C-alpha positions as a LaTeX table, in Angstrom:
\begin{tabular}{lrrr}
\hline
Residue & $x$ (\AA) & $y$ (\AA) & $z$ (\AA) \\
\hline
Met1 & 0.00 & 0.00 & 0.00 \\
Thr2 & 0.94 & 3.65 & $-0.41$ \\
Glu3 & 1.12 & 6.23 & 2.37 \\
Thr4 & $-2.00$ & 8.40 & 2.46 \\
Leu5 & $-2.42$ & 11.98 & 3.65 \\
Asn6 & $-5.27$ & 14.43 & 4.13 \\
Val7 & $-3.27$ & 17.27 & 2.54 \\
Leu8 & $-0.44$ & 17.02 & 0.02 \\
Pro9 & 2.82 & 18.73 & 1.04 \\
Ala10 & 3.44 & 21.80 & $-1.09$ \\
Val11 & 6.54 & 22.29 & $-3.20$ \\
Thr12 & 8.69 & 24.82 & $-1.33$ \\
Pro13 & 10.31 & 27.82 & $-3.06$ \\
Gly14 & 13.66 & 26.10 & $-2.58$ \\
Gln15 & 12.44 & 22.89 & $-4.20$ \\
Arg16 & 10.97 & 24.83 & $-7.12$ \\
Gln17 & 14.27 & 26.61 & $-7.69$ \\
Ala18 & 16.09 & 23.29 & $-7.55$ \\
Ile19 & 13.78 & 21.90 & $-10.25$ \\
Leu20 & 14.24 & 24.92 & $-12.49$ \\
Ser21 & 18.02 & 24.87 & $-12.19$ \\
Ala22 & 18.51 & 21.09 & $-12.35$ \\
Pro23 & 20.24 & 19.42 & $-15.32$ \\
Arg24 & 17.64 & 17.96 & $-17.68$ \\
Thr25 & 18.65 & 14.31 & $-17.21$ \\
Ser26 & 16.79 & 11.17 & $-16.19$ \\
Glu27 & 19.11 & 10.67 & $-13.24$ \\
Glu28 & 18.37 & 14.16 & $-11.93$ \\
His29 & 14.66 & 13.68 & $-12.51$ \\
Arg30 & 14.65 & 10.55 & $-10.35$ \\
Arg31 & 16.38 & 12.49 & $-7.58$ \\
Leu32 & 13.86 & 15.32 & $-7.82$ \\
Met33 & 10.96 & 12.85 & $-7.67$ \\
Ser34 & 12.30 & 11.26 & $-4.49$ \\
Asp35 & 12.70 & 14.71 & $-2.91$ \\
Leu36 & 9.05 & 15.74 & $-3.52$ \\
Pro37 & 6.88 & 13.99 & $-0.90$ \\
Ala38 & 3.63 & 14.62 & $-2.78$ \\
Met39 & 4.87 & 12.54 & $-5.72$ \\
Asn40 & 5.01 & 9.43 & $-3.56$ \\
Val41 & 1.75 & 9.51 & $-1.59$ \\
Leu42 & $-2.01$ & 9.60 & $-2.17$ \\
Gln43 & $-4.43$ & 12.16 & $-0.83$ \\
Leu44 & $-7.68$ & 10.76 & 0.57 \\
Gly45 & $-10.83$ & 12.71 & 1.40 \\
Gly46 & $-14.55$ & 13.01 & 0.96 \\
Thr47 & $-17.53$ & 11.15 & 2.40 \\
Gly48 & $-19.34$ & 8.20 & 0.85 \\
Thr49 & $-23.01$ & 7.30 & 0.95 \\
Ser50 & $-22.88$ & 3.59 & 1.96 \\
Asp51 & $-20.63$ & 0.90 & 3.42 \\
Gln52 & $-20.52$ & $-1.48$ & 0.48 \\
Leu53 & $-21.48$ & $-1.62$ & $-3.18$ \\
Gln54 & $-24.14$ & $-3.90$ & $-4.60$ \\
Ala55 & $-23.14$ & $-7.00$ & $-6.54$ \\
Gln56 & $-23.91$ & $-5.10$ & $-9.76$ \\
Leu57 & $-22.28$ & $-1.70$ & $-10.11$ \\
Thr58 & $-21.46$ & 0.97 & $-12.67$ \\
Val59 & $-17.97$ & 2.37 & $-13.25$ \\
Ala60 & $-17.16$ & 5.44 & $-15.35$ \\
Ala61 & $-13.71$ & 6.36 & $-16.71$ \\
Trp62 & $-13.22$ & 9.92 & $-17.90$ \\
Asn63 & $-10.29$ & 12.09 & $-18.90$ \\
Val64 & $-11.77$ & 15.44 & $-17.88$ \\
Glu65 & $-9.05$ & 17.61 & $-19.49$ \\
Arg66 & $-8.02$ & 19.63 & $-16.40$ \\
Cys67 & $-11.67$ & 19.71 & $-15.18$ \\
Leu68 & $-12.55$ & 23.30 & $-15.93$ \\
Phe69 & $-16.06$ & 22.89 & $-14.49$ \\
Pro70 & $-16.06$ & 20.46 & $-11.53$ \\
Glu71 & $-19.71$ & 20.90 & $-10.53$ \\
Asp72 & $-21.01$ & 20.66 & $-14.10$ \\
Thr73 & $-18.78$ & 17.65 & $-14.75$ \\
Ala74 & $-20.11$ & 15.89 & $-11.67$ \\
Ala75 & $-23.72$ & 16.72 & $-12.57$ \\
His76 & $-23.16$ & 15.38 & $-16.09$ \\
Leu77 & $-22.32$ & 11.97 & $-14.62$ \\
Asn78 & $-25.75$ & 11.72 & $-12.98$ \\
Gln79 & $-27.04$ & 10.45 & $-16.33$ \\
Ile80 & $-25.31$ & 7.13 & $-15.69$ \\
Ala81 & $-25.23$ & 7.27 & $-11.85$ \\
Pro82 & $-21.81$ & 5.63 & $-11.43$ \\
Asp83 & $-20.78$ & 3.95 & $-8.19$ \\
Ile84 & $-17.09$ & 4.43 & $-9.05$ \\
Val85 & $-15.48$ & 7.17 & $-11.17$ \\
Leu86 & $-11.97$ & 6.81 & $-12.60$ \\
Leu87 & $-10.60$ & 10.25 & $-13.48$ \\
Ser88 & $-7.53$ & 11.45 & $-15.33$ \\
Glu89 & $-6.18$ & 14.94 & $-16.03$ \\
Val90 & $-7.57$ & 16.51 & $-12.87$ \\
Asp91 & $-6.04$ & 19.74 & $-11.55$ \\
His92 & $-5.31$ & 20.72 & $-7.97$ \\
Gly93 & $-4.16$ & 24.28 & $-7.30$ \\
Met94 & $-3.72$ & 25.29 & $-10.94$ \\
Ala95 & $-4.43$ & 28.83 & $-12.19$ \\
Arg96 & $-6.23$ & 27.51 & $-15.28$ \\
Thr97 & $-8.86$ & 25.88 & $-13.05$ \\
Ala98 & $-9.10$ & 28.78 & $-10.58$ \\
Gln99 & $-6.73$ & 27.10 & $-8.07$ \\
Arg100 & $-9.48$ & 24.60 & $-7.25$ \\
His101 & $-9.04$ & 21.03 & $-6.04$ \\
Thr102 & $-11.20$ & 19.69 & $-8.84$ \\
Thr103 & $-11.23$ & 16.09 & $-7.56$ \\
Glu104 & $-12.37$ & 17.17 & $-4.11$ \\
Glu105 & $-15.13$ & 19.33 & $-5.56$ \\
Met106 & $-16.39$ & 16.56 & $-7.84$ \\
Ala107 & $-16.37$ & 14.10 & $-4.95$ \\
Ser108 & $-18.32$ & 16.52 & $-2.76$ \\
Ala109 & $-20.91$ & 17.10 & $-5.49$ \\
Leu110 & $-21.37$ & 13.35 & $-6.02$ \\
Gly111 & $-21.30$ & 12.33 & $-2.34$ \\
Met112 & $-18.16$ & 10.21 & $-2.74$ \\
Val113 & $-14.79$ & 9.58 & $-1.17$ \\
Tyr114 & $-11.73$ & 10.18 & $-3.30$ \\
Ala115 & $-8.11$ & 9.20 & $-3.77$ \\
Phe116 & $-5.96$ & 11.70 & $-5.68$ \\
Gly117 & $-2.43$ & 11.10 & $-6.91$ \\
Val118 & 0.01 & 13.43 & $-8.64$ \\
Glu119 & 1.03 & 12.64 & $-12.19$ \\
Phe120 & 2.91 & 15.91 & $-12.79$ \\
His121 & 4.01 & 18.97 & $-10.90$ \\
Glu122 & 3.34 & 21.66 & $-13.49$ \\
Leu123 & 5.83 & 24.54 & $-13.52$ \\
Asp124 & 3.92 & 26.82 & $-15.87$ \\
Leu125 & 0.36 & 27.93 & $-16.68$ \\
Gly126 & $-0.25$ & 25.77 & $-19.77$ \\
Gly127 & $-0.81$ & 26.53 & $-23.43$ \\
Pro128 & $-2.58$ & 29.55 & $-24.95$ \\
Thr129 & $-6.11$ & 28.14 & $-24.69$ \\
Glu130 & $-5.49$ & 27.15 & $-21.06$ \\
Arg131 & $-4.07$ & 30.55 & $-20.17$ \\
Ala132 & $-7.34$ & 32.11 & $-21.27$ \\
Tyr133 & $-8.93$ & 30.47 & $-18.21$ \\
Cys134 & $-6.20$ & 31.43 & $-15.72$ \\
Thr135 & $-7.45$ & 33.46 & $-12.78$ \\
Ser136 & $-3.92$ & 34.39 & $-11.64$ \\
Asp137 & $-0.36$ & 34.30 & $-12.92$ \\
Phe138 & 0.85 & 31.47 & $-10.65$ \\
Asn139 & $-0.14$ & 27.97 & $-9.54$ \\
Glu140 & $-0.80$ & 27.60 & $-5.82$ \\
Cys141 & 0.04 & 23.88 & $-5.91$ \\
Gly142 & 0.71 & 22.93 & $-9.52$ \\
Trp143 & $-0.60$ & 19.38 & $-9.12$ \\
His144 & $-2.08$ & 17.48 & $-12.08$ \\
Gly145 & $-3.03$ & 13.83 & $-11.83$ \\
Asn146 & $-5.45$ & 10.93 & $-11.58$ \\
Ala147 & $-8.19$ & 10.14 & $-9.11$ \\
Ile148 & $-10.71$ & 7.53 & $-8.03$ \\
Leu149 & $-14.09$ & 8.55 & $-6.64$ \\
Ser150 & $-16.18$ & 5.97 & $-4.80$ \\
Ser151 & $-19.57$ & 5.93 & $-3.11$ \\
Val152 & $-18.08$ & 3.57 & $-0.48$ \\
Pro153 & $-14.86$ & 3.87 & 1.57 \\
Phe154 & $-11.66$ & 2.34 & 0.25 \\
Glu155 & $-10.27$ & $-0.76$ & 1.95 \\
Arg156 & $-6.77$ & 0.09 & 0.73 \\
Thr157 & $-5.11$ & 2.15 & $-2.01$ \\
Ala158 & $-1.88$ & 2.23 & $-3.97$ \\
Leu159 & 0.01 & 4.58 & $-6.28$ \\
Ile160 & 1.66 & 2.72 & $-9.16$ \\
Arg161 & 4.33 & 4.70 & $-11.02$ \\
Leu162 & 4.68 & 3.70 & $-14.68$ \\
Asp163 & 7.89 & 5.63 & $-15.34$ \\
Asp164 & 10.39 & 7.76 & $-13.44$ \\
His165 & 12.85 & 8.75 & $-16.17$ \\
Gly166 & 11.36 & 12.19 & $-16.82$ \\
His167 & 9.83 & 11.63 & $-20.23$ \\
Trp168 & 8.69 & 15.29 & $-20.34$ \\
Phe169 & 11.72 & 16.59 & $-18.40$ \\
Ala170 & 14.95 & 14.93 & $-19.54$ \\
Ala171 & 16.53 & 16.08 & $-22.79$ \\
Glu172 & 17.78 & 12.54 & $-23.48$ \\
Thr173 & 14.23 & 11.22 & $-23.94$ \\
Gly174 & 13.64 & 13.35 & $-27.01$ \\
Ala175 & 10.13 & 14.12 & $-25.73$ \\
Ala176 & 10.76 & 17.01 & $-23.34$ \\
Asp177 & 8.51 & 19.95 & $-24.15$ \\
Pro178 & 9.90 & 23.43 & $-23.31$ \\
Asp179 & 6.38 & 24.84 & $-23.55$ \\
Gln180 & 5.11 & 22.41 & $-20.91$ \\
Pro181 & 7.75 & 22.24 & $-18.14$ \\
Arg182 & 6.86 & 19.57 & $-15.63$ \\
Val183 & 8.26 & 17.00 & $-13.22$ \\
Gly184 & 6.61 & 13.60 & $-12.91$ \\
Gly185 & 5.38 & 10.78 & $-15.10$ \\
Arg186 & 2.49 & 8.54 & $-15.99$ \\
Met187 & 0.94 & 6.58 & $-13.17$ \\
Ala188 & $-2.09$ & 4.71 & $-11.91$ \\
Ile189 & $-4.12$ & 4.63 & $-8.72$ \\
Ala190 & $-5.50$ & 1.31 & $-7.51$ \\
Ala191 & $-8.13$ & 0.91 & $-4.81$ \\
Val192 & $-9.87$ & $-2.08$ & $-3.27$ \\
Val193 & $-13.53$ & $-1.48$ & $-2.41$ \\
Pro194 & $-16.12$ & $-3.71$ & $-0.72$ \\
Thr195 & $-19.18$ & $-5.11$ & $-2.50$ \\
Ala196 & $-21.99$ & $-7.45$ & $-1.47$ \\
Glu197 & $-20.13$ & $-10.28$ & $-3.26$ \\
Gly198 & $-16.65$ & $-9.55$ & $-1.95$ \\
Ser199 & $-13.99$ & $-6.97$ & $-2.70$ \\
Ile200 & $-12.98$ & $-5.69$ & $-6.13$ \\
Cys201 & $-9.97$ & $-3.67$ & $-7.28$ \\
Val202 & $-10.52$ & $-0.62$ & $-9.46$ \\
Val203 & $-7.70$ & 1.18 & $-11.26$ \\
Ser204 & $-7.51$ & 4.65 & $-12.80$ \\
Thr205 & $-4.64$ & 5.10 & $-15.24$ \\
His206 & $-3.26$ & 7.40 & $-17.93$ \\
Leu207 & $-0.65$ & 6.13 & $-20.39$ \\
Glu208 & 1.83 & 8.22 & $-22.34$ \\
Ser209 & 0.58 & 10.29 & $-25.30$ \\
Asn210 & 4.01 & 11.43 & $-26.47$ \\
Ala211 & 5.33 & 7.95 & $-27.28$ \\
Asp212 & 4.75 & 4.88 & $-29.44$ \\
Ala213 & 3.00 & 1.55 & $-28.88$ \\
Ala214 & 6.11 & $-0.15$ & $-27.48$ \\
His215 & 6.41 & 2.50 & $-24.77$ \\
Arg216 & 2.75 & 2.11 & $-23.76$ \\
His217 & 3.17 & $-1.69$ & $-23.80$ \\
Arg218 & 5.95 & $-1.37$ & $-21.21$ \\
Gln219 & 3.84 & 0.98 & $-19.10$ \\
Phe220 & 0.85 & $-1.36$ & $-19.19$ \\
Glu221 & 3.06 & $-4.29$ & $-18.27$ \\
Leu222 & 4.28 & $-2.39$ & $-15.20$ \\
Leu223 & 0.66 & $-1.57$ & $-14.38$ \\
Leu224 & $-0.43$ & $-5.21$ & $-14.54$ \\
Gln225 & 2.50 & $-6.25$ & $-12.37$ \\
Gly226 & 1.69 & $-3.54$ & $-9.86$ \\
Val227 & $-1.97$ & $-4.53$ & $-9.66$ \\
Asp228 & $-1.11$ & $-8.21$ & $-9.18$ \\
Lys229 & 1.23 & $-7.27$ & $-6.34$ \\
Phe230 & $-1.29$ & $-4.93$ & $-4.72$ \\
Ala231 & $-4.44$ & $-7.06$ & $-5.03$ \\
Pro232 & $-3.55$ & $-10.65$ & $-5.94$ \\
Gly233 & $-6.57$ & $-12.78$ & $-6.80$ \\
Val234 & $-9.02$ & $-9.87$ & $-6.51$ \\
Pro235 & $-11.44$ & $-9.20$ & $-9.42$ \\
Thr236 & $-10.10$ & $-6.10$ & $-11.14$ \\
Leu237 & $-11.33$ & $-3.34$ & $-13.43$ \\
Ile238 & $-8.84$ & $-1.02$ & $-15.16$ \\
Gly239 & $-10.05$ & 2.16 & $-16.85$ \\
Gly240 & $-8.63$ & 5.33 & $-18.29$ \\
Asp241 & $-7.02$ & 7.17 & $-21.16$ \\
Leu242 & $-4.60$ & 4.69 & $-22.71$ \\
Asn243 & $-3.67$ & 7.07 & $-25.56$ \\
Thr244 & $-4.02$ & 4.22 & $-28.03$ \\
Gly245 & $-2.92$ & 5.05 & $-31.55$ \\
Asn246 & $-0.89$ & 8.12 & $-30.65$ \\
His247 & 2.47 & 8.38 & $-32.45$ \\
Ile248 & 1.63 & 5.46 & $-34.75$ \\
Pro249 & 1.58 & 7.03 & $-38.20$ \\
Pro250 & 0.16 & 7.08 & $-40.77$ \\
Asp251 & $-3.24$ & 5.87 & $-39.56$ \\
Phe252 & $-2.85$ & 6.38 & $-35.77$ \\
Asp253 & $-4.94$ & 3.23 & $-35.38$ \\
Trp254 & $-5.54$ & 1.84 & $-31.89$ \\
Arg255 & $-5.58$ & $-1.67$ & $-33.39$ \\
Gln256 & $-1.79$ & $-1.49$ & $-33.73$ \\
Glu257 & $-1.32$ & $-1.36$ & $-29.98$ \\
Thr258 & 0.11 & $-4.54$ & $-28.43$ \\
Leu259 & $-1.16$ & $-3.77$ & $-24.92$ \\
Phe260 & $-4.57$ & $-5.25$ & $-25.76$ \\
Lys261 & $-3.15$ & $-8.73$ & $-26.29$ \\
Leu262 & $-0.89$ & $-8.26$ & $-23.28$ \\
Ala263 & $-3.92$ & $-7.65$ & $-21.06$ \\
Glu264 & $-5.73$ & $-10.65$ & $-22.50$ \\
Thr265 & $-2.79$ & $-12.93$ & $-21.67$ \\
His266 & $-3.23$ & $-11.77$ & $-18.07$ \\
Gly267 & $-6.91$ & $-12.75$ & $-18.06$ \\
Tyr268 & $-8.45$ & $-9.36$ & $-18.88$ \\
Ser269 & $-11.31$ & $-8.77$ & $-21.30$ \\
Trp270 & $-11.99$ & $-5.57$ & $-23.25$ \\
Asp271 & $-15.70$ & $-6.34$ & $-23.53$ \\
Phe272 & $-16.32$ & $-3.68$ & $-20.88$ \\
Thr273 & $-15.60$ & $-0.95$ & $-23.47$ \\
Ala274 & $-18.28$ & 0.17 & $-25.92$ \\
Pro275 & $-17.27$ & 0.63 & $-29.58$ \\
Gly276 & $-16.77$ & 4.12 & $-30.96$ \\
Ala277 & $-14.40$ & 7.06 & $-30.88$ \\
Thr278 & $-13.91$ & 8.92 & $-27.58$ \\
Thr279 & $-12.40$ & 12.30 & $-28.53$ \\
Arg280 & $-13.97$ & 15.57 & $-29.67$ \\
Pro281 & $-13.20$ & 19.30 & $-29.94$ \\
Ser282 & $-13.26$ & 21.15 & $-26.63$ \\
Leu283 & $-12.62$ & 24.56 & $-25.11$ \\
Ile284 & $-8.95$ & 23.73 & $-24.48$ \\
Thr285 & $-8.51$ & 21.64 & $-27.64$ \\
Pro286 & $-10.78$ & 23.37 & $-30.16$ \\
His287 & $-9.12$ & 21.97 & $-33.28$ \\
Pro288 & $-7.89$ & 18.39 & $-32.75$ \\
Glu289 & $-5.96$ & 16.85 & $-35.63$ \\
Arg290 & $-8.11$ & 13.72 & $-35.71$ \\
Thr291 & $-10.82$ & 11.76 & $-33.92$ \\
Met292 & $-9.47$ & 8.82 & $-31.93$ \\
Lys293 & $-10.41$ & 5.99 & $-29.58$ \\
Leu294 & $-8.21$ & 6.58 & $-26.55$ \\
Asp295 & $-10.33$ & 5.55 & $-23.56$ \\
Trp296 & $-10.89$ & 1.98 & $-22.40$ \\
Ile297 & $-12.14$ & $-0.28$ & $-19.62$ \\
Ala298 & $-10.84$ & $-3.82$ & $-19.11$ \\
Gly299 & $-11.93$ & $-6.36$ & $-16.52$ \\
Arg300 & $-10.79$ & $-9.65$ & $-15.02$ \\
Asp301 & $-13.05$ & $-12.05$ & $-13.11$ \\
Leu302 & $-15.95$ & $-9.68$ & $-13.74$ \\
Ile303 & $-18.97$ & $-9.92$ & $-16.07$ \\
Pro304 & $-19.87$ & $-7.00$ & $-18.35$ \\
Val305 & $-23.60$ & $-6.27$ & $-18.28$ \\
Glu306 & $-23.83$ & $-3.06$ & $-20.28$ \\
Ser307 & $-21.40$ & $-0.44$ & $-21.57$ \\
Gly308 & $-21.58$ & 2.91 & $-23.27$ \\
Ile309 & $-19.98$ & 6.23 & $-24.12$ \\
Leu310 & $-21.35$ & 9.40 & $-22.55$ \\
Ser311 & $-20.78$ & 12.51 & $-24.66$ \\
Ser312 & $-18.80$ & 15.19 & $-22.86$ \\
Asn313 & $-21.09$ & 17.89 & $-24.24$ \\
Ser314 & $-23.21$ & 19.29 & $-21.42$ \\
Ala315 & $-26.96$ & 19.82 & $-21.61$ \\
Val316 & $-26.34$ & 23.37 & $-22.84$ \\
Gly317 & $-23.77$ & 22.26 & $-25.41$ \\
Thr318 & $-20.58$ & 23.13 & $-23.53$ \\
Pro319 & $-17.81$ & 20.56 & $-24.12$ \\
Leu320 & $-16.63$ & 19.59 & $-20.65$ \\
Ser321 & $-13.58$ & 17.76 & $-22.03$ \\
Asp322 & $-11.90$ & 16.68 & $-25.24$ \\
His323 & $-12.66$ & 13.10 & $-24.17$ \\
Asp324 & $-16.03$ & 11.45 & $-23.84$ \\
Cys325 & $-16.70$ & 9.31 & $-20.77$ \\
Val326 & $-16.63$ & 5.52 & $-21.13$ \\
Trp327 & $-18.69$ & 3.51 & $-18.66$ \\
Ser328 & $-19.57$ & $-0.08$ & $-17.83$ \\
Thr329 & $-22.13$ & $-1.81$ & $-15.65$ \\
Leu330 & $-20.73$ & $-5.10$ & $-14.36$ \\
Arg331 & $-20.99$ & $-7.80$ & $-11.77$ \\
Ile332 & $-18.52$ & $-10.13$ & $-10.08$ \\
Leu333 & $-17.85$ & $-13.53$ & $-11.62$ \\
Asp334 & $-18.76$ & $-16.09$ & $-8.97$ \\
Asp335 & $-17.14$ & $-19.51$ & $-8.56$ \\
Asn336 & $-19.89$ & $-21.27$ & $-10.49$ \\
Gln337 & $-19.28$ & $-19.10$ & $-13.57$ \\
Ser338 & $-15.52$ & $-19.32$ & $-13.68$ \\
\hline
\end{tabular}
């Protein structure tokens, strides 16, 4: 398990200066990561509505693209009434989202507990479309990451790091972006929750966009290993933005990803994901280069009952994200069905 806190320790002015002046190498990035306590813990909070989930439950996975509108985003989910929400790209203390703890506000609106983990410590305000939403010229915290929301308390939680080499930081990776300075890397949060038929493990993850299929294969392999270590033998559902098809020219086709077969060899099924693309133009990404299928749900020792894709366009037509929400209703596979 991972250490949990009620409040994440802030990056001090001295630590920020050390990041800005550090050599852009993988070795230095690993040292910086170890020196930032918030990169190695999970923040827990919120209040649930019951003690255990029913044997049949609904899980939503949604990349909310910073979460510009936490209350509206939470209200939008009421259409599918999820018991568990797997979030990626949520801000905490970022100027572009009014310094709000977007996970905490969504959890409060939905009556859920939450686990939030830091993917990146952002050192700047974001791109031009993001800066248009900035309410100040600094980030109070600069945290950007993943979260799990649950209507029942967690039994245990874990942060699973999928890389530490500074893919967006170290010059040697060839992927560092001077317009998006950040420390951190892709990760997942795993949580075990109680149901009427026993515990299940749910996982929120976000794989690398600025890399090829082989890179994401390695990340997903680390994820599967981490889940097996954290919750061996527990029925598991993994959901999130897997960035499938990115950096695979010329067609950018998700079918060329090898992580799907990898998951199947570990007993997972992709039948929990509805067919169809999951990206669209948004306020932050008004002119995407293409429409893609990036968001997925996979399950092991669980039975898919129904699945779908919830448009991210609100009732008044506002795009809440550049990703639509994927969701699945499922139940636990009992011994007689195995």
